[in-house]
Structures are given as structure tokens and as C-alpha cells.
Amino acid sequence: MEATALLDSVLAGDFMTRCWRRRFVYIPGGAAGLLPTLPTIAEVEARLAGAVVELGAEPAFLSFPRAGEVIARRWQHATPGAWPVDEAINVPHAERLFPRLAGLAEALTRRFAAPANLQLFLGRAGAGLRPHSDIHDSFIVQIAGRKRWVIEDPDPATPLAGNAGGRFGAGARELLLAPGDLLYKPSHGLHATVSEDLATLSLTASIVTVTAADALQRWLAGLAAVDPAWRVRLPLAPDDTAALVAALADLPALLPGLAELLGVVDDD
């Protein structure tokens, strides 16, 4: 199955209006046709083989300890040491390591008009991630082994906190993903994972979308760059106070319309 055909089947009907950024969607066997094109556990382990050290601004991979807060440890290949086999391993930029994934990243970028971030997650039995939420919408393909998920749909009334930990509430539920299963994870949806089998591998394809708030902040930044009234220092001097009061009075008439706000996103 090609990535474009998979997206067509998943996004058909009212997915974007009922589910996008609203609720998790579990599709048993929904990505089975992609499995022949995806990396195997052996291929990923080969990439991790050799000595590593913890550090690096551009890590070769990340790992997540089983206990404590959801904090990523950053690793790069060097000497001496070995990769932490008892932790969940996150291999970022998977399309760079495995060029055959580039087609999937390109299909996602075309469909959502936004960058796609592909990551591979490798884990031994018992490894996983504690409850947390992410800012991106993601599609997860279980490649090998079984992984247990605890999920809870995002609550629109809850203030957003970026990538953060959390606690499950009454709406939490469990899923067991097997090879070929597909899971859509909405942005800010709370989730936790644990590998059930001796070794598991999954692919997370995240969509780096822009919110209306992001676009408005960019528009304001552009306004501040050309209008000196918005560049006054705080606390205000008497003359600055008058200038800022005048700028605030003019702001409602300056606020962008929808077309102009979307243009801020298109310029990226």
C-alpha cells in the first residue's frame, strides 16, 4: 500500500471534522499494507550498534527511563558505552536513516501542508513512556511486537501546556497495538505506553501544524517589526505611555482578516 492510498482511506468521510485534534482513532490492521516498506527491528538495532555516549545537540537517538518524569536522555555515537537496552528508544529523523521512508514524509507534507516528523520507537518488554501529552498530531504504525497504550482524549476546557506530563481521568482507556495496527493521536491527547513483547518497534509520523494562535502571534511579531509603538520598553516613560495607548486604540482596526492570517502561515 502506498502512503497516499493509506491517507486517503484514513481521512475519508468526516475524519477531519469529528476526530482531527479531538479524539484518538484506533484502526486495527489499518497500516498492514505499509509493513513491507518499513524498517525492521534488526535494521534499527544495526543503526544503534556500536559505542555511544550521553550528550549531543543533534542526538543520534533519545531514550526514556522507565521510572520518574518523562525526560528524554540524548545520545550520540562515540566511545565508550552502549545504548540503554532497558529504556524506550526514540530514533528521530527516521527518513534520514532510512531513505525509503521519504515517500511517507512527503505524502503527509502534501496532504496537511505542514512538515512531517518521522520517529521510530524501539523497546524491550516493560519499556515505555509515562503519561504525557504532545503538541503535534500523530499517526502511529505498530511495526513489530505488541505495545499497550493508555489514552485519553484531549479536553478542550483544559489549558494547553505544550509537551507535558499528566494524570489520567475518567475517560482513560487501554489499547493493545499489534503489527499493522494504526493509531491516530490528537495533539494534547494524554497517553502512556509499555512494550508487551520481548522487542517492539513502531513508527510515529507527527504533523507539525500551526494553530490560529501561532498565526496571530506571527502576525503581531510582523506588526511590531514595522510599528515603533510596539517596541517601547517596560516600564513605560510618560511619552511611551501615550504612544502605547494610541497604538492599543488603533489595534482593533488593524487586526487581520482570515485571508491575511492564513497568509502568515503560507509564507513559512
CSV table of C-alpha atoms in Angstrom, one decimal:
chain,number,residue,atom,x,y,z
A,1,MET,CA,0.0,0.0,0.0
A,2,GLU,CA,1.3,3.5,-0.9
A,3,ALA,CA,1.3,6.2,1.7
A,4,THR,CA,-1.1,8.3,-0.3
A,5,ALA,CA,-3.6,5.5,-0.5
A,6,LEU,CA,-3.4,4.9,3.2
A,7,LEU,CA,-4.0,8.6,3.9
A,8,ASP,CA,-7.0,8.6,1.5
A,9,SER,CA,-8.6,5.7,3.4
A,10,VAL,CA,-7.9,7.1,6.9
A,11,LEU,CA,-9.0,10.6,6.1
A,12,ALA,CA,-12.1,9.6,4.2
A,13,GLY,CA,-15.6,10.7,5.3
A,14,ASP,CA,-15.8,13.0,8.3
A,15,PHE,CA,-12.5,12.3,10.0
A,16,MET,CA,-11.3,15.9,9.9
A,17,THR,CA,-14.5,17.3,11.4
A,18,ARG,CA,-15.2,14.6,14.0
A,19,CYS,CA,-11.7,13.4,15.0
A,20,TRP,CA,-8.9,15.7,14.0
A,21,ARG,CA,-7.5,17.3,17.2
A,22,ARG,CA,-10.5,15.9,19.1
A,23,ARG,CA,-10.1,12.2,19.8
A,24,PHE,CA,-7.9,9.1,19.4
A,25,VAL,CA,-8.8,6.8,16.5
A,26,TYR,CA,-7.7,3.1,16.6
A,27,ILE,CA,-7.8,1.2,13.2
A,28,PRO,CA,-6.9,-2.5,13.7
A,29,GLY,CA,-4.8,-3.6,10.7
A,30,GLY,CA,-5.1,-0.2,9.2
A,31,ALA,CA,-1.5,0.1,8.2
A,32,ALA,CA,-0.7,-3.6,7.4
A,33,GLY,CA,-0.1,-2.7,3.8
A,34,LEU,CA,2.8,-0.4,4.8
A,35,LEU,CA,4.7,-3.0,6.8
A,36,PRO,CA,6.8,-4.4,3.9
A,37,THR,CA,8.2,-0.9,3.3
A,38,LEU,CA,9.1,-0.1,6.9
A,39,PRO,CA,12.3,-0.8,8.8
A,40,THR,CA,12.7,-3.9,10.9
A,41,ILE,CA,13.9,-4.4,14.4
A,42,ALA,CA,17.1,-5.8,13.1
A,43,GLU,CA,17.7,-2.8,10.8
A,44,VAL,CA,17.1,-0.3,13.7
A,45,GLU,CA,19.3,-2.2,16.1
A,46,ALA,CA,22.1,-2.2,13.5
A,47,ARG,CA,21.9,1.6,13.4
A,48,LEU,CA,22.2,1.6,17.2
A,49,ALA,CA,25.1,-0.8,17.3
A,50,GLY,CA,28.5,0.5,18.5
A,51,ALA,CA,29.5,2.7,21.3
A,52,VAL,CA,27.5,5.7,22.4
A,53,VAL,CA,27.7,8.5,25.0
A,54,GLU,CA,25.0,10.6,26.5
A,55,LEU,CA,25.2,14.1,25.2
A,56,GLY,CA,25.0,16.0,21.9
A,57,ALA,CA,23.0,18.9,20.4
A,58,GLU,CA,22.0,16.7,17.5
A,59,PRO,CA,21.4,13.3,19.1
A,60,ALA,CA,21.5,10.0,17.2
A,61,PHE,CA,18.6,8.9,19.4
A,62,LEU,CA,16.8,9.5,22.6
A,63,SER,CA,15.9,7.2,25.5
A,64,PHE,CA,13.2,7.3,28.2
A,65,PRO,CA,13.8,5.7,31.6
A,66,ARG,CA,11.0,3.5,32.9
A,67,ALA,CA,10.6,5.5,36.2
A,68,GLY,CA,10.3,9.1,37.1
A,69,GLU,CA,9.3,12.0,34.9
A,70,VAL,CA,9.0,11.8,31.1
A,71,ILE,CA,12.5,13.1,30.4
A,72,ALA,CA,14.4,12.2,27.3
A,73,ARG,CA,18.1,11.3,27.5
A,74,ARG,CA,20.1,12.4,24.5
A,75,TRP,CA,22.7,10.1,22.9
A,76,GLN,CA,25.3,10.2,20.2
A,77,HIS,CA,27.7,7.7,18.8
A,78,ALA,CA,31.2,7.9,20.4
A,79,THR,CA,33.2,5.9,22.9
A,80,PRO,CA,32.8,4.2,25.3
A,81,GLY,CA,29.5,2.8,26.4
A,82,ALA,CA,26.4,1.1,24.9
A,83,TRP,CA,22.9,2.1,24.2
A,84,PRO,CA,20.4,1.6,27.2
A,85,VAL,CA,18.6,-1.6,26.2
A,86,ASP,CA,16.2,-1.4,29.2
A,87,GLU,CA,14.7,2.0,28.1
A,88,ALA,CA,12.4,3.0,25.3
A,89,ILE,CA,14.5,4.3,22.4
A,90,ASN,CA,13.4,7.1,20.1
A,91,VAL,CA,15.2,7.4,16.8
A,92,PRO,CA,14.4,10.9,15.4
A,93,HIS,CA,14.5,11.9,11.7
A,94,ALA,CA,13.9,8.3,10.7
A,95,GLU,CA,13.6,9.3,7.0
A,96,ARG,CA,17.3,10.3,7.1
A,97,LEU,CA,18.4,6.9,8.4
A,98,PHE,CA,16.0,5.0,6.1
A,99,PRO,CA,15.5,6.9,2.8
A,100,ARG,CA,12.7,4.6,1.8
A,101,LEU,CA,10.5,6.5,4.4
A,102,ALA,CA,10.9,9.7,2.5
A,103,GLY,CA,7.8,8.9,0.4
A,104,LEU,CA,5.7,8.7,3.6
A,105,ALA,CA,7.0,12.0,4.9
A,106,GLU,CA,6.3,13.7,1.5
A,107,ALA,CA,2.8,12.3,1.3
A,108,LEU,CA,2.0,13.7,4.8
A,109,THR,CA,3.5,17.1,4.0
A,110,ARG,CA,1.4,17.3,0.8
A,111,ARG,CA,-1.8,16.3,2.5
A,112,PHE,CA,-1.5,18.6,5.5
A,113,ALA,CA,0.5,21.4,4.0
A,114,ALA,CA,2.8,21.1,7.0
A,115,PRO,CA,6.1,19.4,7.8
A,116,ALA,CA,6.1,15.8,8.9
A,117,ASN,CA,8.4,14.4,11.6
A,118,LEU,CA,9.1,10.7,11.5
A,119,GLN,CA,10.4,8.8,14.5
A,120,LEU,CA,11.0,5.2,15.3
A,121,PHE,CA,10.4,3.8,18.8
A,122,LEU,CA,12.2,0.6,19.8
A,123,GLY,CA,11.6,-1.1,23.2
A,124,ARG,CA,12.2,-4.2,25.1
A,125,ALA,CA,9.5,-5.8,27.3
A,126,GLY,CA,8.4,-3.4,30.0
A,127,ALA,CA,10.0,-0.3,28.4
A,128,GLY,CA,7.7,2.6,27.6
A,129,LEU,CA,6.7,6.2,28.3
A,130,ARG,CA,4.8,7.5,31.3
A,131,PRO,CA,1.7,9.6,30.9
A,132,HIS,CA,2.3,12.8,28.9
A,133,SER,CA,0.9,14.8,26.0
A,134,ASP,CA,2.5,16.3,22.9
A,135,ILE,CA,1.8,19.4,20.8
A,136,HIS,CA,1.7,17.5,17.5
A,137,ASP,CA,-1.0,15.4,15.8
A,138,SER,CA,0.5,11.9,15.0
A,139,PHE,CA,-0.2,8.7,13.2
A,140,ILE,CA,1.4,5.6,14.9
A,141,VAL,CA,2.1,2.4,13.0
A,142,GLN,CA,2.9,-0.7,15.1
A,143,ILE,CA,5.6,-2.4,13.1
A,144,ALA,CA,6.7,-5.4,15.3
A,145,GLY,CA,5.7,-6.8,18.7
A,146,ARG,CA,2.8,-5.6,20.8
A,147,LYS,CA,2.6,-2.3,22.6
A,148,ARG,CA,0.0,-1.4,25.2
A,149,TRP,CA,-1.4,2.2,25.2
A,150,VAL,CA,-3.4,4.0,27.8
A,151,ILE,CA,-5.1,7.0,26.1
A,152,GLU,CA,-7.5,9.8,27.0
A,153,ASP,CA,-8.9,12.3,24.5
A,154,PRO,CA,-7.9,16.0,25.0
A,155,ASP,CA,-10.3,18.2,27.0
A,156,PRO,CA,-11.0,21.5,25.2
A,157,ALA,CA,-11.6,23.2,28.5
A,158,THR,CA,-8.1,22.3,29.8
A,159,PRO,CA,-5.4,25.0,29.4
A,160,LEU,CA,-2.7,23.8,26.9
A,161,ALA,CA,0.7,23.2,28.3
A,162,GLY,CA,2.9,22.1,25.4
A,163,ASN,CA,4.7,18.8,25.8
A,164,ALA,CA,3.9,17.9,29.4
A,165,GLY,CA,3.2,15.1,31.8
A,166,GLY,CA,-0.2,14.5,33.2
A,167,ARG,CA,-2.6,12.2,35.1
A,168,PHE,CA,-5.4,10.1,33.5
A,169,GLY,CA,-9.0,10.8,34.4
A,170,ALA,CA,-12.3,9.0,34.0
A,171,GLY,CA,-12.1,9.0,30.2
A,172,ALA,CA,-8.9,6.9,30.0
A,173,ARG,CA,-9.0,3.6,28.1
A,174,GLU,CA,-6.5,0.9,27.0
A,175,LEU,CA,-5.5,-0.4,23.6
A,176,LEU,CA,-3.1,-3.2,22.6
A,177,LEU,CA,-1.5,-2.4,19.3
A,178,ALA,CA,-0.3,-5.3,17.2
A,179,PRO,CA,1.8,-5.3,14.0
A,180,GLY,CA,-0.1,-3.5,11.2
A,181,ASP,CA,-2.4,-1.5,13.6
A,182,LEU,CA,-2.8,2.2,13.1
A,183,LEU,CA,-3.5,4.8,15.8
A,184,TYR,CA,-4.2,8.5,15.3
A,185,LYS,CA,-3.1,10.6,18.3
A,186,PRO,CA,-4.6,14.1,18.5
A,187,SER,CA,-2.5,16.9,19.8
A,188,HIS,CA,-2.6,17.3,23.6
A,189,GLY,CA,-4.1,13.8,23.9
A,190,LEU,CA,-2.8,12.2,27.1
A,191,HIS,CA,-1.1,8.8,26.6
A,192,ALA,CA,1.3,6.3,28.1
A,193,THR,CA,2.9,3.2,26.6
A,194,VAL,CA,4.6,-0.1,27.6
A,195,SER,CA,6.1,-2.8,25.4
A,196,GLU,CA,4.4,-6.2,25.9
A,197,ASP,CA,6.8,-8.4,23.9
A,198,LEU,CA,10.5,-9.1,24.0
A,199,ALA,CA,11.1,-6.4,21.4
A,200,THR,CA,8.7,-3.9,19.8
A,201,LEU,CA,9.1,-1.3,17.1
A,202,SER,CA,6.7,1.4,16.0
A,203,LEU,CA,6.7,4.4,13.7
A,204,THR,CA,5.3,7.8,14.8
A,205,ALA,CA,4.6,10.3,12.0
A,206,SER,CA,3.9,13.7,13.5
A,207,ILE,CA,2.3,16.6,11.7
A,208,VAL,CA,3.8,19.9,12.7
A,209,THR,CA,0.7,22.1,12.3
A,210,VAL,CA,0.2,25.8,13.1
A,211,THR,CA,-2.6,26.9,15.3
A,212,ALA,CA,-4.6,30.1,14.8
A,213,ALA,CA,-2.9,31.4,18.0
A,214,ASP,CA,0.5,30.7,16.3
A,215,ALA,CA,-0.5,32.6,13.2
A,216,LEU,CA,-1.8,35.6,15.3
A,217,GLN,CA,1.4,35.7,17.3
A,218,ARG,CA,3.4,35.7,14.0
A,219,TRP,CA,1.2,38.5,12.6
A,220,LEU,CA,1.8,40.6,15.8
A,221,ALA,CA,5.5,40.0,15.6
A,222,GLY,CA,5.4,41.3,12.0
A,223,LEU,CA,3.4,44.3,13.1
A,224,ALA,CA,5.9,45.0,15.9
A,225,ALA,CA,8.8,44.9,13.5
A,226,VAL,CA,7.4,47.9,11.5
A,227,ASP,CA,5.5,49.9,14.1
A,228,PRO,CA,7.7,51.5,16.7
A,229,ALA,CA,4.8,52.0,19.1
A,230,TRP,CA,5.1,48.2,19.9
A,231,ARG,CA,8.8,48.3,20.6
A,232,VAL,CA,8.7,50.6,23.7
A,233,ARG,CA,10.5,49.3,26.8
A,234,LEU,CA,8.6,48.5,30.0
A,235,PRO,CA,8.2,50.1,32.5
A,236,LEU,CA,6.9,53.0,30.4
A,237,ALA,CA,8.2,56.5,30.3
A,238,PRO,CA,5.5,59.2,30.1
A,239,ASP,CA,5.9,59.7,26.3
A,240,ASP,CA,5.9,56.0,25.7
A,241,THR,CA,2.6,55.6,27.7
A,242,ALA,CA,0.8,58.0,25.4
A,243,ALA,CA,2.2,56.2,22.3
A,244,LEU,CA,1.2,52.8,23.5
A,245,VAL,CA,-2.3,53.9,24.5
A,246,ALA,CA,-2.8,55.3,21.0
A,247,ALA,CA,-1.4,52.0,19.4
A,248,LEU,CA,-3.9,49.9,21.5
A,249,ALA,CA,-6.8,52.1,20.4
A,250,ASP,CA,-5.8,51.5,16.8
A,251,LEU,CA,-5.3,47.8,17.2
A,252,PRO,CA,-8.9,46.6,16.6
A,253,ALA,CA,-9.0,48.2,13.2
A,254,LEU,CA,-5.6,46.6,12.3
A,255,LEU,CA,-6.4,43.0,13.3
A,256,PRO,CA,-6.1,40.7,10.3
A,257,GLY,CA,-8.9,39.1,8.5
A,258,LEU,CA,-8.9,35.3,7.9
A,259,ALA,CA,-7.2,35.6,4.5
A,260,GLU,CA,-4.4,37.7,5.9
A,261,LEU,CA,-4.0,35.4,8.9
A,262,LEU,CA,-3.7,32.3,6.7
A,263,GLY,CA,-1.2,34.2,4.6
A,264,VAL,CA,1.1,34.3,7.6
A,265,VAL,CA,1.1,30.5,7.5
A,266,ASP,CA,1.6,30.2,3.8
A,267,ASP,CA,4.7,32.5,3.9
A,268,ASP,CA,6.6,29.8,6.0
